[in-house]
Short mmCIF file of C-alpha atoms and ligand atoms in Angstrom, two decimals:
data_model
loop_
_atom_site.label_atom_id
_atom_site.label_comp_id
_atom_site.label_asym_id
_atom_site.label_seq_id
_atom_site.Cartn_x
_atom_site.Cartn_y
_atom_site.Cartn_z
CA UNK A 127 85.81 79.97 81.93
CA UNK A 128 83.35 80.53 84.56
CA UNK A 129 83.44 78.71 88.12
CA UNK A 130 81.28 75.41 87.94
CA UNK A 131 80.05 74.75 91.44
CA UNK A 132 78.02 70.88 91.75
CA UNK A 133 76.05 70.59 94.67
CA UNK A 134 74.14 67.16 94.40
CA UNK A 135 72.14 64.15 96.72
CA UNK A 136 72.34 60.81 96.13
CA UNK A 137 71.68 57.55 97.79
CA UNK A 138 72.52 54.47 95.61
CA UNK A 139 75.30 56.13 93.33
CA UNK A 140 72.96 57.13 90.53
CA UNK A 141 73.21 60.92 90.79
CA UNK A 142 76.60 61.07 91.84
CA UNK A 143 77.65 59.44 88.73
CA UNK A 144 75.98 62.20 86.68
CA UNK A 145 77.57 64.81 88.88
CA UNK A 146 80.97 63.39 88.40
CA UNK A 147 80.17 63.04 84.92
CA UNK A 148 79.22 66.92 84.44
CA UNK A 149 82.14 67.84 86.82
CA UNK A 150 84.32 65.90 83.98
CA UNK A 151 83.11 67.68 81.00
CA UNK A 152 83.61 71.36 82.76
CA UNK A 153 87.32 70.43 84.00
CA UNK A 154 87.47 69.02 80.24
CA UNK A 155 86.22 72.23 79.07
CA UNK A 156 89.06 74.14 81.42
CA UNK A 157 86.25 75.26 83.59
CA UNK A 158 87.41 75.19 87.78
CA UNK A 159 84.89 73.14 89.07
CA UNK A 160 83.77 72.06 93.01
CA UNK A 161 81.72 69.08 93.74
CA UNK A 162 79.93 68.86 97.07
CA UNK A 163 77.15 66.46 98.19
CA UNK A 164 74.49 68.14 99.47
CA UNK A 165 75.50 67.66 103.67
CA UNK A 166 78.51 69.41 103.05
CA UNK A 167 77.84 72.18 101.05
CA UNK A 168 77.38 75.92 102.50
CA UNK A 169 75.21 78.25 100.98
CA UNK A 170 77.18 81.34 100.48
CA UNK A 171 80.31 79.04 99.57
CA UNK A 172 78.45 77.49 96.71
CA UNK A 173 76.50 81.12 95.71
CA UNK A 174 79.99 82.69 95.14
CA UNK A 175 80.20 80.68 91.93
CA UNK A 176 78.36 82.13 88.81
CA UNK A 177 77.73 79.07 87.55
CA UNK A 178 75.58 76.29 89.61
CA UNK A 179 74.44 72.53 89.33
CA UNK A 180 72.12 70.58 91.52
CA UNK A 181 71.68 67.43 91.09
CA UNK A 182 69.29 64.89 93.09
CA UNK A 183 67.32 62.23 92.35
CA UNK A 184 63.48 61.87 92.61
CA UNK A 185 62.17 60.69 95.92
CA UNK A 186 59.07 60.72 97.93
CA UNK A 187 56.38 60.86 95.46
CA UNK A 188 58.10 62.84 93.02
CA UNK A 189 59.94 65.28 95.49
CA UNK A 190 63.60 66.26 96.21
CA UNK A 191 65.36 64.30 98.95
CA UNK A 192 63.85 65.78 101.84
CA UNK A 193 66.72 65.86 104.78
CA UNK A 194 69.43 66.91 102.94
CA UNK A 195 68.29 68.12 99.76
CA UNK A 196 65.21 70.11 100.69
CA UNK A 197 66.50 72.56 103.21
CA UNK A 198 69.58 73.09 100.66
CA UNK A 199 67.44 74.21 98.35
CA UNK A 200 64.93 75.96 100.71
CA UNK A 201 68.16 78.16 101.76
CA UNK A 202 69.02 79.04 98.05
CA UNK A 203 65.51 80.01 97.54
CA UNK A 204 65.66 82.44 100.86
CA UNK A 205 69.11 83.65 99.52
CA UNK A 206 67.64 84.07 96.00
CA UNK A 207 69.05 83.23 92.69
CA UNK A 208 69.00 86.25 90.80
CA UNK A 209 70.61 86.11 87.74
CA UNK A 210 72.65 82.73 88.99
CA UNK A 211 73.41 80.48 85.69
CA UNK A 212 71.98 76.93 86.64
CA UNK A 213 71.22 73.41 85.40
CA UNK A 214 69.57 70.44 87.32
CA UNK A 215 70.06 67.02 86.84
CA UNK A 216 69.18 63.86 88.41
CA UNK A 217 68.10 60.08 88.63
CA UNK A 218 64.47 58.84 88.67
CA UNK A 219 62.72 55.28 87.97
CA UNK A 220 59.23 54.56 87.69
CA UNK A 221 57.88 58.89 87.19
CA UNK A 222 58.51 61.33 84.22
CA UNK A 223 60.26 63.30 85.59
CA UNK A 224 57.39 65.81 87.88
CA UNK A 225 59.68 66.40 90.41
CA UNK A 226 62.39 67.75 87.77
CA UNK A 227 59.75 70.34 86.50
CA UNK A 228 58.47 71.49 89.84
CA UNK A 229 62.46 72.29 90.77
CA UNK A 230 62.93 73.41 87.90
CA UNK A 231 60.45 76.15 88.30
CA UNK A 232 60.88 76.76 91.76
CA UNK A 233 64.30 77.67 90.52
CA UNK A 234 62.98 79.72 87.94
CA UNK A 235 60.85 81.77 90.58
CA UNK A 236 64.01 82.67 92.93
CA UNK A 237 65.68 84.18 89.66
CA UNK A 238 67.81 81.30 88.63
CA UNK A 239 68.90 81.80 84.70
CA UNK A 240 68.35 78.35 83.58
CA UNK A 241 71.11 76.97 81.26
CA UNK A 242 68.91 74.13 80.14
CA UNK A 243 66.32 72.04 81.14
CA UNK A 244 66.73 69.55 83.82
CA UNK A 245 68.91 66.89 82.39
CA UNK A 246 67.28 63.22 83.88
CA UNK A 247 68.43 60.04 83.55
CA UNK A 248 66.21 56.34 84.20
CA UNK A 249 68.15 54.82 86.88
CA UNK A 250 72.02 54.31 86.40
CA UNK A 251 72.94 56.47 83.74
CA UNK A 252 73.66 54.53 80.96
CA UNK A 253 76.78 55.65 78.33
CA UNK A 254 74.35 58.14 76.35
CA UNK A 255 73.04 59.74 79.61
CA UNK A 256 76.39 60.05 80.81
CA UNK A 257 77.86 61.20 77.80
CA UNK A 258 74.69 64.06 77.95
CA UNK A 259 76.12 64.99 81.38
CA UNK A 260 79.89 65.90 79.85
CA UNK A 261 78.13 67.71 77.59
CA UNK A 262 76.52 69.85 80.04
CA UNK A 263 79.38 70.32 81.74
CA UNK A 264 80.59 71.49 78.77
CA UNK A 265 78.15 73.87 78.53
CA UNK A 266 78.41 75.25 81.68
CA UNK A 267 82.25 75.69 81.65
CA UNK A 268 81.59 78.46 79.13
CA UNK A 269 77.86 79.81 80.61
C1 LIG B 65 62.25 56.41 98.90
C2 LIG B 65 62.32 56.46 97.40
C3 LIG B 65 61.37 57.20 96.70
C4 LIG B 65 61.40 57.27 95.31
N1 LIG B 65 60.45 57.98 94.64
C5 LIG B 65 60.49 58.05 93.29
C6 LIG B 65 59.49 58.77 92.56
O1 LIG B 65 58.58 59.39 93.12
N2 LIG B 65 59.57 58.79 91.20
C7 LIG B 65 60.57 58.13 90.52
O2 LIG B 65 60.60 58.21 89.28
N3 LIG B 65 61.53 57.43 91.18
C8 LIG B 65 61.51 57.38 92.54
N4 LIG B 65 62.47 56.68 93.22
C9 LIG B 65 63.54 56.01 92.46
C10 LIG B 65 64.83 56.82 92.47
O3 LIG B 65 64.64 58.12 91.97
C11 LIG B 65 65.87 56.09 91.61
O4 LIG B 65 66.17 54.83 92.23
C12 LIG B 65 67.15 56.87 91.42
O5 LIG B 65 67.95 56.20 90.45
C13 LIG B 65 67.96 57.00 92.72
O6 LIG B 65 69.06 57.83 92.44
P1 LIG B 65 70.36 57.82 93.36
O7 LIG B 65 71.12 56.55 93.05
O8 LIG B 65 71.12 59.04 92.96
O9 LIG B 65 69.89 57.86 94.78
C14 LIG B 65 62.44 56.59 94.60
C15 LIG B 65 63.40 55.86 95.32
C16 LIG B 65 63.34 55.81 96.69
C17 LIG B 65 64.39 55.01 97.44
#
């Protein structure tokens, strides 16, 4: 089982329950996983695992979070993601889900091997959305 690595932003709960959710179905899965929000988590740390998810919600007008979230993921792009397994995930309310497409091919452009597409969820992830997450996890555990 391949190292799971969850780096993720979240401000009212909504991501972080999807992360924990994925971070679930990987451990289920007998994948080692390592959650980290987003100001605590290191570049090279989290691009020693083979396997990657980022979660965050969309903010702005359809962007990433832009204090936290933004320069994470501007420093994985400058790193590079060659041939890095990923999946993104994350909360929205009121879009459809622009801001997971633009990441997704941002991603896509640094090299990132996408797993699947972004996974989103309408607000608090409900049992479905949540159960969608384990899955992933799943899924990643043996990427
Ligand atoms: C400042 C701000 C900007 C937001 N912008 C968008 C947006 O552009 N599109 C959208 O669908 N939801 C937007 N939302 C709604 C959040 O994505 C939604 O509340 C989400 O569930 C928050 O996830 P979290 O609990 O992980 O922070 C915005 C929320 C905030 C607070």
């Amino acid at each position: 089982m391949s190292m799971v690595h969850i780096v993720f932003w979240s401000g009212t709960g909504n991501t972080q329950r999807m992360a924990e959710a994925i971070a679930a179905g990987a451990a289920k899965a007998g994948a080692p996983v390592v959650v980290s929000p987003a100001a605590e988590a290191r570049v090279e740390t989290v691009l020693a695992a083979p396997v990657l998810a980022l979660g965050c919600p969309s903010m702005g007008a359809e962007v990433l979070e832009e204090s936290e979230m933004e320069p994470f993921v501007m420093a994985l792009e400058a790193a590079g993601l060659r041939g890095k397994k990923l999946a993104l995930f994350g909360s929205y309310d009121w879009g459809d889900g622009q801001w997971m497409r633009e990441w997704q091919e941002r991603m896509e452009k640094s090299g990132a091997i996408m797993v699947t597409d972004g996974l989103i969820a309408n607000n608090t992830p409900d049992a479905d959305a949540l159960g969608l997450c384990a899955a992933l996890g799943a899924k990643l555990a043996g990427a």
